[in-house]
Coordinates of C-alpha atoms and ligand atoms in Angstrom, one line a residue:
X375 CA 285.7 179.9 245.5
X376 CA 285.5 177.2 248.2
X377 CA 288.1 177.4 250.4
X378 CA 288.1 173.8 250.2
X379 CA 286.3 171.4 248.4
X380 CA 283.0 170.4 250.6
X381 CA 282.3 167.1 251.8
X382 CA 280.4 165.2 249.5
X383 CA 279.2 162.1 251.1
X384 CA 277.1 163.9 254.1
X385 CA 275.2 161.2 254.0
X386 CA 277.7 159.1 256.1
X387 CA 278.0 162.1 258.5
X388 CA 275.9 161.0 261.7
X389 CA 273.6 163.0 263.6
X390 CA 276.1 163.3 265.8
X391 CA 278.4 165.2 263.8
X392 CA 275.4 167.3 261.8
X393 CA 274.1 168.7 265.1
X394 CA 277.6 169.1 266.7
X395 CA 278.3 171.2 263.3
X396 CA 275.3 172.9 263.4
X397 CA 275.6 174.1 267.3
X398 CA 279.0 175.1 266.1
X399 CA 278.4 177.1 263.2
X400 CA 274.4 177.8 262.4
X401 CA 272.5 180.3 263.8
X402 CA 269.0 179.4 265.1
X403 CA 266.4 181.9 265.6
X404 CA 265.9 183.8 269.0
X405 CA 269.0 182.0 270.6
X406 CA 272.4 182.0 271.7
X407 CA 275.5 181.2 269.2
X408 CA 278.0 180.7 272.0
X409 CA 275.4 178.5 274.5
X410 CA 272.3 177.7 272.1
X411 CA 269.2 175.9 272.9
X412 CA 269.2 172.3 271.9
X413 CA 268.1 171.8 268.0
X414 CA 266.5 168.4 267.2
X415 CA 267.3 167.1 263.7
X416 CA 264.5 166.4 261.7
X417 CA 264.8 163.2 258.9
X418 CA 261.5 164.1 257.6
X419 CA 257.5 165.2 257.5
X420 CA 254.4 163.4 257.0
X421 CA 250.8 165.0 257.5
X422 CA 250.9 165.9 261.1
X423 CA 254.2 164.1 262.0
X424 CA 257.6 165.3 262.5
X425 CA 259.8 163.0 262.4
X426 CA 263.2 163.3 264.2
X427 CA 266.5 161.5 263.1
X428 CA 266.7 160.3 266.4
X429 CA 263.5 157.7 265.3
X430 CA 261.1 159.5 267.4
X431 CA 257.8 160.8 265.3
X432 CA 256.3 164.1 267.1
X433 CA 252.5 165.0 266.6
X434 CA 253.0 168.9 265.5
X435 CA 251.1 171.5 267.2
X436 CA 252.9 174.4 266.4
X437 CA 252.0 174.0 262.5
X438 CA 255.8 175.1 261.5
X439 CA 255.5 178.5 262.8
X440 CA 252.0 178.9 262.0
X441 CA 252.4 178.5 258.4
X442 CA 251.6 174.1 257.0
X443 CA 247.6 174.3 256.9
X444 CA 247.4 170.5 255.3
X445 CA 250.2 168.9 256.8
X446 CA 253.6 168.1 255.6
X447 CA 254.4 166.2 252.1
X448 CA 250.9 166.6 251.1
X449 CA 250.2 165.1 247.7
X450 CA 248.5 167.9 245.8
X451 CA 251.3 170.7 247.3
X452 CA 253.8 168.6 246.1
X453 CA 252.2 167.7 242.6
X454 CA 252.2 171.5 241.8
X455 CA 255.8 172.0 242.7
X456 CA 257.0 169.3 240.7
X457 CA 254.8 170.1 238.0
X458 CA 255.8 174.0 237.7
X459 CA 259.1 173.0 238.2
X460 CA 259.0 171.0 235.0
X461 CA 257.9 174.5 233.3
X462 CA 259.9 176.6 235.0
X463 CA 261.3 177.6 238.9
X464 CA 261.6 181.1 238.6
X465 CA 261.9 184.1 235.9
X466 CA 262.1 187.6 236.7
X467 CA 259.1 189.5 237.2
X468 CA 260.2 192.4 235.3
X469 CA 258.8 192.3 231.9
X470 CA 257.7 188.7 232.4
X471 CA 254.9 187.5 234.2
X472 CA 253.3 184.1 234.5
X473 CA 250.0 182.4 234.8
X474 CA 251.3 181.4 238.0
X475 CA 251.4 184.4 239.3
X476 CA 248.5 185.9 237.6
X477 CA 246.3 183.3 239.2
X478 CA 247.3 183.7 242.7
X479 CA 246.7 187.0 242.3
X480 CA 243.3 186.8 241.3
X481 CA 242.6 184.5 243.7
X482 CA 243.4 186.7 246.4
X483 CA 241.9 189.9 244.9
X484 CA 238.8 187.4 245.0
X485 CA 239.3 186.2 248.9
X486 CA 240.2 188.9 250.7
X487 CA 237.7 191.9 251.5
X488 CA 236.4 194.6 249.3
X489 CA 238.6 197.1 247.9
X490 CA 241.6 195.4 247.7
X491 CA 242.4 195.4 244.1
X492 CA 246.3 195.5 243.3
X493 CA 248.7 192.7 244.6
X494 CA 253.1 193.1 245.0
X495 CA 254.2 190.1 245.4
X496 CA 256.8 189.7 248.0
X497 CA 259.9 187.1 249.6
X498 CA 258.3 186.5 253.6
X499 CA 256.0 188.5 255.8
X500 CA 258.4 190.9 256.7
X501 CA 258.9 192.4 253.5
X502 CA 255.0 192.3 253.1
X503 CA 255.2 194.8 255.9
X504 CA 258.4 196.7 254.5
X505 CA 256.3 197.2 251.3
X506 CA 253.3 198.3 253.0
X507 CA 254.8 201.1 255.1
X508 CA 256.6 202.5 252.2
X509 CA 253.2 202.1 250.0
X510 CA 251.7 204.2 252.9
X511 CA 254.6 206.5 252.9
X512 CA 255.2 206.8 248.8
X513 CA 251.4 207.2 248.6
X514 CA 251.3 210.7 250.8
X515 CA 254.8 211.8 249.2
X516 CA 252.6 211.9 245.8
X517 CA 249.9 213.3 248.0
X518 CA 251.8 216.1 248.7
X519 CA 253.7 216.5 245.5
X520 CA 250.7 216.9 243.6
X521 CA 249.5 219.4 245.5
X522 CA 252.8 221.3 246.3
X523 CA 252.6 220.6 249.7
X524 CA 254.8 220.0 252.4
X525 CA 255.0 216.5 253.6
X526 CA 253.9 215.7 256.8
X527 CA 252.6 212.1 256.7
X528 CA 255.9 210.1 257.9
X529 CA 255.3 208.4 260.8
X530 CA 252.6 205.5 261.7
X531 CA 250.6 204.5 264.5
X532 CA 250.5 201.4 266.3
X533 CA 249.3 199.5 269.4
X534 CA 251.8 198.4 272.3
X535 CA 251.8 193.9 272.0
X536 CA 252.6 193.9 268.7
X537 CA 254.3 191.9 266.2
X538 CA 255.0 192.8 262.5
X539 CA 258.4 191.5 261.5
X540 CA 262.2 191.8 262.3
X541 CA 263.2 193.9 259.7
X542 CA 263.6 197.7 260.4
X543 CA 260.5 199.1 259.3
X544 CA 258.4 196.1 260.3
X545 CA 260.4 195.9 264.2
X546 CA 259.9 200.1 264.2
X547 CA 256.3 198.9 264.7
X548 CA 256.5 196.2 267.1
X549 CA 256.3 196.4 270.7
X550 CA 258.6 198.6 272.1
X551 CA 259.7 196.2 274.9
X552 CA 260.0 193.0 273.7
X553 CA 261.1 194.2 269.9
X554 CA 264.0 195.5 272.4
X555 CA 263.7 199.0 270.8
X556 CA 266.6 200.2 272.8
X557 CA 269.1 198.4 271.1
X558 CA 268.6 200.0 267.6
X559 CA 267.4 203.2 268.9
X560 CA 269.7 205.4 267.2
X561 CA 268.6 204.0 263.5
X562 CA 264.7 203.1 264.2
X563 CA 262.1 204.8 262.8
X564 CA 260.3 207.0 266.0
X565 CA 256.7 205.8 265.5
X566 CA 253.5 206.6 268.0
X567 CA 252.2 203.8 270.4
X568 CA 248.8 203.2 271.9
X569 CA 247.7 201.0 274.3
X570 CA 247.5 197.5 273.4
X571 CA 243.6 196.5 273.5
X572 CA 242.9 195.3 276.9
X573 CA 239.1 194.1 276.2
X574 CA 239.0 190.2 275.2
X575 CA 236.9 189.1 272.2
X576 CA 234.1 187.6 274.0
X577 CA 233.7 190.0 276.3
X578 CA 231.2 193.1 276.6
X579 CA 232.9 195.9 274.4
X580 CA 233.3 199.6 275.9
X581 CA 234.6 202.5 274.5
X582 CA 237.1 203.1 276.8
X583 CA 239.4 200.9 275.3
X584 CA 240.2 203.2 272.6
X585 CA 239.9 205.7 274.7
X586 CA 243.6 206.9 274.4
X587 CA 244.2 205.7 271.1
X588 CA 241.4 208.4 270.0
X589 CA 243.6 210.8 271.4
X590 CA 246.9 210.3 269.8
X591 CA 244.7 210.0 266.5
X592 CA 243.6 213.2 267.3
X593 CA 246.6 215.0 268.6
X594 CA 248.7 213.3 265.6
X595 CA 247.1 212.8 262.2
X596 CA 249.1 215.4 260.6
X597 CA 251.9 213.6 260.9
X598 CA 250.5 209.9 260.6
X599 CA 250.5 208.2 256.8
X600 CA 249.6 205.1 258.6
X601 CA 248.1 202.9 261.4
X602 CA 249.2 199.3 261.3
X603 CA 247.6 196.6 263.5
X604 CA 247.4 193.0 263.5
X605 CA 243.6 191.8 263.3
X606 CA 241.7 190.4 266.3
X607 CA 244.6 187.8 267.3
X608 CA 248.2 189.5 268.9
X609 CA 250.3 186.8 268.4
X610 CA 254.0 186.6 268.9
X611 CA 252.7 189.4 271.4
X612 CA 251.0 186.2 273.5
X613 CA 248.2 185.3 271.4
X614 CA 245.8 188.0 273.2
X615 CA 242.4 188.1 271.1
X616 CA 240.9 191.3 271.1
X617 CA 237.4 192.3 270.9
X618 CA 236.4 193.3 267.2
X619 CA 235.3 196.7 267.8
X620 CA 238.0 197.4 268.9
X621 CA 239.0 197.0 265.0
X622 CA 236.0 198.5 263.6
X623 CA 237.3 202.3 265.6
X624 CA 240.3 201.8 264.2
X625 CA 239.0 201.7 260.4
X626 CA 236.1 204.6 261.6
X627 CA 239.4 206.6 263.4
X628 CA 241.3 206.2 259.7
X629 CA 238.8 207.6 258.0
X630 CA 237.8 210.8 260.0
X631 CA 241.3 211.5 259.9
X632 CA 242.3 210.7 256.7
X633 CA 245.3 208.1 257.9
X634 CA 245.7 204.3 256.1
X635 CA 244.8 201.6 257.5
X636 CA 247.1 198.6 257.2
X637 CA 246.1 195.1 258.9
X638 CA 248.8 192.3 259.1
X639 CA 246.8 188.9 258.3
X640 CA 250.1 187.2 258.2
X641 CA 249.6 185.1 261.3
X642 CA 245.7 185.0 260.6
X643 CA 245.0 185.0 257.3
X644 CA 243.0 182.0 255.6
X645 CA 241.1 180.5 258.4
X646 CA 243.2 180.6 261.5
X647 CA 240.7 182.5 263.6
X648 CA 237.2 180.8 262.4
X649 CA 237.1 183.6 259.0
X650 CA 238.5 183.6 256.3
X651 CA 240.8 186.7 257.1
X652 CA 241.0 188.1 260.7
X653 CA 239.1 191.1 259.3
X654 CA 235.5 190.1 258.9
X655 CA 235.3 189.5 262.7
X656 CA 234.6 193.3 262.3
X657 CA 233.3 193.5 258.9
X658 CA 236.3 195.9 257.9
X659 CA 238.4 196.4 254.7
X660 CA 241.9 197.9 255.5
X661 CA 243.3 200.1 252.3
X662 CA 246.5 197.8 252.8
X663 CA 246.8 194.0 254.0
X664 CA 249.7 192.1 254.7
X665 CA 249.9 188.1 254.1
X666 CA 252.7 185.1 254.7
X667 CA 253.0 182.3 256.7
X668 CA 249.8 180.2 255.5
X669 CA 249.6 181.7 252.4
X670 CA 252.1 178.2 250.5
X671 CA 250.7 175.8 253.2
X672 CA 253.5 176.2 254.9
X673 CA 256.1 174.5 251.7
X674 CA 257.8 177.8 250.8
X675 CA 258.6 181.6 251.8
X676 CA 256.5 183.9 249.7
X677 CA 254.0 187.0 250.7
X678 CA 251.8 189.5 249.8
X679 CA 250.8 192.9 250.0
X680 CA 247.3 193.9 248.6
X681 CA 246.4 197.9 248.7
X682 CA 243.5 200.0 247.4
X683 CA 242.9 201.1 243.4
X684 CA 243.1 204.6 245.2
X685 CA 246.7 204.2 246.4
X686 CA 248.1 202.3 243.5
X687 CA 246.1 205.4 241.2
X688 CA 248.4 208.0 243.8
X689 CA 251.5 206.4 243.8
X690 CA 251.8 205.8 240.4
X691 CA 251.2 209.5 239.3
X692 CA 253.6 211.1 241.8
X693 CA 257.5 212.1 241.3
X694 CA 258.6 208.6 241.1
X695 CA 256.3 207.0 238.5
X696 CA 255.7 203.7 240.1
X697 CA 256.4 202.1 243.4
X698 CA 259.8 202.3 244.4
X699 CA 260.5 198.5 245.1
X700 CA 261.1 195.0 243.6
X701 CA 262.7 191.8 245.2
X702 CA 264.8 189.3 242.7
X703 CA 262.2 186.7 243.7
X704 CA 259.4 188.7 242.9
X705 CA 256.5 186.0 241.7
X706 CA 258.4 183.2 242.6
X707 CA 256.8 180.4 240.3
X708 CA 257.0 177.3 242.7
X709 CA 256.2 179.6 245.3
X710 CA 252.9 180.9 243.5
X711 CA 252.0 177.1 242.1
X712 CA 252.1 175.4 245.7
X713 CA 250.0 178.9 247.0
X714 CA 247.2 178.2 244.6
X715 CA 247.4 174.7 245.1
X716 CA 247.2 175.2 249.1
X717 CA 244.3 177.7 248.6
X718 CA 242.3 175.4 246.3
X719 CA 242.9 172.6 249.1
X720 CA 241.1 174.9 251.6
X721 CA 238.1 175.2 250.1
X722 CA 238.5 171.4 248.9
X723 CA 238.8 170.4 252.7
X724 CA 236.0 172.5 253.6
X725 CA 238.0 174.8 256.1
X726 CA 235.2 176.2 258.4
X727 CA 234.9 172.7 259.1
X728 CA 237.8 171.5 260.0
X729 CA 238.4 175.0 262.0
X730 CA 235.6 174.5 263.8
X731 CA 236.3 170.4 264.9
X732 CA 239.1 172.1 266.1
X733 CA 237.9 175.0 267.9
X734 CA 235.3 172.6 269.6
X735 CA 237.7 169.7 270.6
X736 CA 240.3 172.6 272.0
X737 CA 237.0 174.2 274.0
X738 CA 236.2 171.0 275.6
X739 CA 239.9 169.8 276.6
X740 CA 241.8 173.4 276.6
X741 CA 239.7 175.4 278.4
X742 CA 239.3 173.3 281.7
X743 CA 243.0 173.4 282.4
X744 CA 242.4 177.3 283.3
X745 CA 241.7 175.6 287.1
X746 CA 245.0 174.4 287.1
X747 CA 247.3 176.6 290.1
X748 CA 249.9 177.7 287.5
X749 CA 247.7 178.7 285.2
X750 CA 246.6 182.4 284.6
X751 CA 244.2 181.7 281.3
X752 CA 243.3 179.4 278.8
X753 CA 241.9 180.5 275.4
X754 CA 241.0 179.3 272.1
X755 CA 240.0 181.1 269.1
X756 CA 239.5 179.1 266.0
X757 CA 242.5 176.5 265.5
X758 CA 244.5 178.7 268.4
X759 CA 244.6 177.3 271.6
X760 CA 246.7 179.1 274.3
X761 CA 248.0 178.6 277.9
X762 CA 248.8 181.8 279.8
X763 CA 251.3 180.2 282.8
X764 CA 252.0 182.5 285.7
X765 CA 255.4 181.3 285.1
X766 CA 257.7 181.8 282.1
X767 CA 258.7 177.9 280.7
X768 CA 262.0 176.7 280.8
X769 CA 262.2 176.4 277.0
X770 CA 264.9 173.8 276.7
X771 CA 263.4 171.6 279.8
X772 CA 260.2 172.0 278.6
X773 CA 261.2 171.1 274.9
X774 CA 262.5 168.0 275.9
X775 CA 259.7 166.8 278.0
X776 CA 257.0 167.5 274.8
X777 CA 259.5 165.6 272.6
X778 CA 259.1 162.4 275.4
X779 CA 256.3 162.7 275.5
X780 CA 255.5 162.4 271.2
X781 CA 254.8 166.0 270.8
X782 CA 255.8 169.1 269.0
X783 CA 255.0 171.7 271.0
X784 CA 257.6 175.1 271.6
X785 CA 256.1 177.6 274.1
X786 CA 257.9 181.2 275.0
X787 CA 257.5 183.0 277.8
X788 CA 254.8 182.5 279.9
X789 CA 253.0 181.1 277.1
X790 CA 252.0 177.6 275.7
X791 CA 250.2 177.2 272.3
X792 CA 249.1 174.9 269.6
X793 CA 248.1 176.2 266.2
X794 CA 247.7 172.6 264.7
X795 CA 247.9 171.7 261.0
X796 CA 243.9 171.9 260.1
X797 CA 244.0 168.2 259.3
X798 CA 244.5 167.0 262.6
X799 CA 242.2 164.7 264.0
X800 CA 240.4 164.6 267.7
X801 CA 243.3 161.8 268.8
X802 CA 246.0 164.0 267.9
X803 CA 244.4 166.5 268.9
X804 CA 243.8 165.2 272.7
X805 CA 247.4 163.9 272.6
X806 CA 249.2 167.9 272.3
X807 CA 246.5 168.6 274.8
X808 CA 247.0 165.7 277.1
X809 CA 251.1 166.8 276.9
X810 CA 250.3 170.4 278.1
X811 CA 248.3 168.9 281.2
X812 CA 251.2 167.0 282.2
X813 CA 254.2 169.3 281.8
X814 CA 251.8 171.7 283.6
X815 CA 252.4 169.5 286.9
X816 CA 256.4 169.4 286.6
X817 CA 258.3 172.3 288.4
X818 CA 261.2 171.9 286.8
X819 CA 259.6 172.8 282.7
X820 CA 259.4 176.2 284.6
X821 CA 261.4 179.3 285.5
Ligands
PLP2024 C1 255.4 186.0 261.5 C2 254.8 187.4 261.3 C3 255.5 188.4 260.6 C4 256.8 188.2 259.9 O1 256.8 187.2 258.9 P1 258.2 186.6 258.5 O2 257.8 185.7 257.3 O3 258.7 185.8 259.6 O4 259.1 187.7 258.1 C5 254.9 189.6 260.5 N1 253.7 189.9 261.1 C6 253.0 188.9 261.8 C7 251.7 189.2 262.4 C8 253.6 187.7 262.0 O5 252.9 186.7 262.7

């Protein structure tokens, strides 16, 4: 029951109020509640504009969290909502299923490297990396329950600089420091931690860099059912791009001894890096892979989790019969419709093209500002463009200057990005780059 009845006519509400209502009483992500970084009210999206309440329209470099790949309100994306919508929303994906679905699926069986044969369906990436750490872990439960043995296989591997979710199995595997560890201690998972891959993709590969994480493979792997990693890109961890190989020892390491190997392409999945999936930079197929963000263009929450015939075959003849999971929103029908719509737009759009217009525009105008004094690095990797400052950004400062200045553009840390919609165009493009060049001058956008 309401405790009273709510306001109908928000329309008449101004922005004012909304936003004073909003700071009041809505939590943001990765902010205050009592003293919370400004929010800007949005009216609406078009391709690659934002458009704030406010009547300014913003040019949006930071793709909606990585996820809209062909801009806002597209025409086809919304065509397939409306039209599944007409059919149905949603049914329950237990004892139904729907061509929907069952398309998606196939499609990504088809995409994504060898080997990966069985799909679960799942709410955001999160989840994806809930389900594969308890795939990894019901799969060598069944292990050991078929052969009477005592199991061992409970804890996973990871690099330091990671990012896999904010849920508690998926933050168990992020970086210790900044997935503040310390605070949950007590009810975290304990998992291993090598270092985070310190060679640059680009650069000349040497072994040393998995020097150590050799070592905990080898002094561990009794007690590892998995190693999770994402591919090639680190990115809430700073965007650091690693060199390939480092990749490829991690799939040889899993297989001398006998640990999965799960690779979260939720921030780099279908195209973001210049492949298709983050993977064939080494020519690897993981025995689980995690997807999100991109995977609905960016128009609604869904995710995947795609694992081996071999584990599905495991799990499904141990004590429990079948894998012990299964959100209400499994198979999401709008969810799958606007995926295979977005997917079939990729391929429509010609997406190594368009990654690499990027790539070569961001290379031309990105990479000079490394010269500038507070600037440590500049990098780009497909449609990822990155500043490394040698000062952390005043967030809300900075924020405000990007939105003067027509741009949509939210750095953290010491770190400014763009990861554009892939329809930009070069004008856009140079105006997000132009903004970064001039906030770059101005003391006061930094700490
Ligand atoms: C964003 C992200 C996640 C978490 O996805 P959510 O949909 O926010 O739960 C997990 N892993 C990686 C690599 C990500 O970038």
């Amino acid at each position: 029951m309401y405790k009273k009845q709510p306001e109908i006519h928000t329309a008449t509400k101004t922005s004012n109020d909304l936003l004073q209502f909003d700071k009041e009483h809505v939590w943001h992500p990765y902010t205050s509640m009592t003293s919370p970084l400004p929010s800007y009210l949005v009216e609406s999206a078009n391709g690659v504009h934002i458009n704030l309440a406010s009547g300014e329209s913003l040019i949006d470099g930071m793709s909606s969290w990585w996820s809209v790949l062909h801009g806002y309100n597209h025409p086809k994306l919304n065509a397939a909502l409306v039209e599944q919508s007409t059919k149905m929303s949603h049914v329950m994906f237990g004892g139904l299923t729907h061509p929907s679905a069952i398309t998606l699926c196939e499609k990504l069986i088809d995409l994504t490297p060898q080997g990966l044969n069985k799909v679960f369906l799942c709410d955001s990436g999160s989840v994806s990396v809930e389900v594969a750490m308890k795939m990894a872990l019901q799969y060598w439960h069944s292990k050991a329950h078929q052969a009477n043995n005592v199991l061992t296989k409970t804890k996973l591997l990871t690099v330091k600089n990671g990012y896999h979710g904010d849920t508690f199995a998926a933050m168990s595997v992020c970086d210790p420091v900044t997935g503040m560890h310390q605070i949950f201690e007590q009810v975290l998972m304990q998992n291993y931690f090598a270092p985070a891959p310190t060679i640059k993709f680009g650069e000349q590969w040497h072994s040393d860099d998995t020097k150590e994480l050799t070592q905990l493979f080898k002094q561990h792997h009794h007690e590892l059912a998995a190693f999770i990693i994402e591919p090639i890109v680190q990115g809430t961890g700073g965007m650091r791009f690693y060199h390939p190989h480092y990749l490829k020892t991690c799939r040889q390491l899993c297989d001398q001894y006998d640990v999965l190997l799960i690779v979260d392409e939720i921030a780099t999945g279908f195209g973001r890096t210049g492949k298709l999936f983050a993977c064939e930079w080494a020519d690897i197929s993981p025995d689980i892979m995690c997807l999100g963000k991109t995977l609905t263009g960016g128009y609604m929450t869904l995710a995947a989790t795609l694992c081996t015939n071999d584990i599905a075959n495991t799990i499904s003849t141990g004590e429990a019969g079948c894998f012990m999971h299964g959100p209400t929103f499994m198979g999401n029908a709008l969810a799958c419709a606007v995926a295979n719509a977005s997917i079939d737009l990729l391929f429509e759009n010609n997406w190594q093209d368009q990654v690499q217009t990027i790539e070569n525009k961001l290379n031309a105008l990105l990479l000079p500002l490394k010269t500038y004094s507070r600037v440590k690095d500049a990098r780009v990797l497909g449609s990822i463009g990155a500043i490394e400052c040698l000062q952390a950004v005043n967030v809300a400062v900075i924020q405000k200057r990007f939105v003067e200045l027509g741009v949509w553009i939210r750095p953290f840390g010491t770190l400014i990005y763009i990861i554009p919609p892939l329809i930009i165009n070069t004008e856009q493009l140079t105006t997000l780059v132009n903004a970064i060049t001039i906030v770059l001058d101005e003391d006061e956008c930094f700490i």
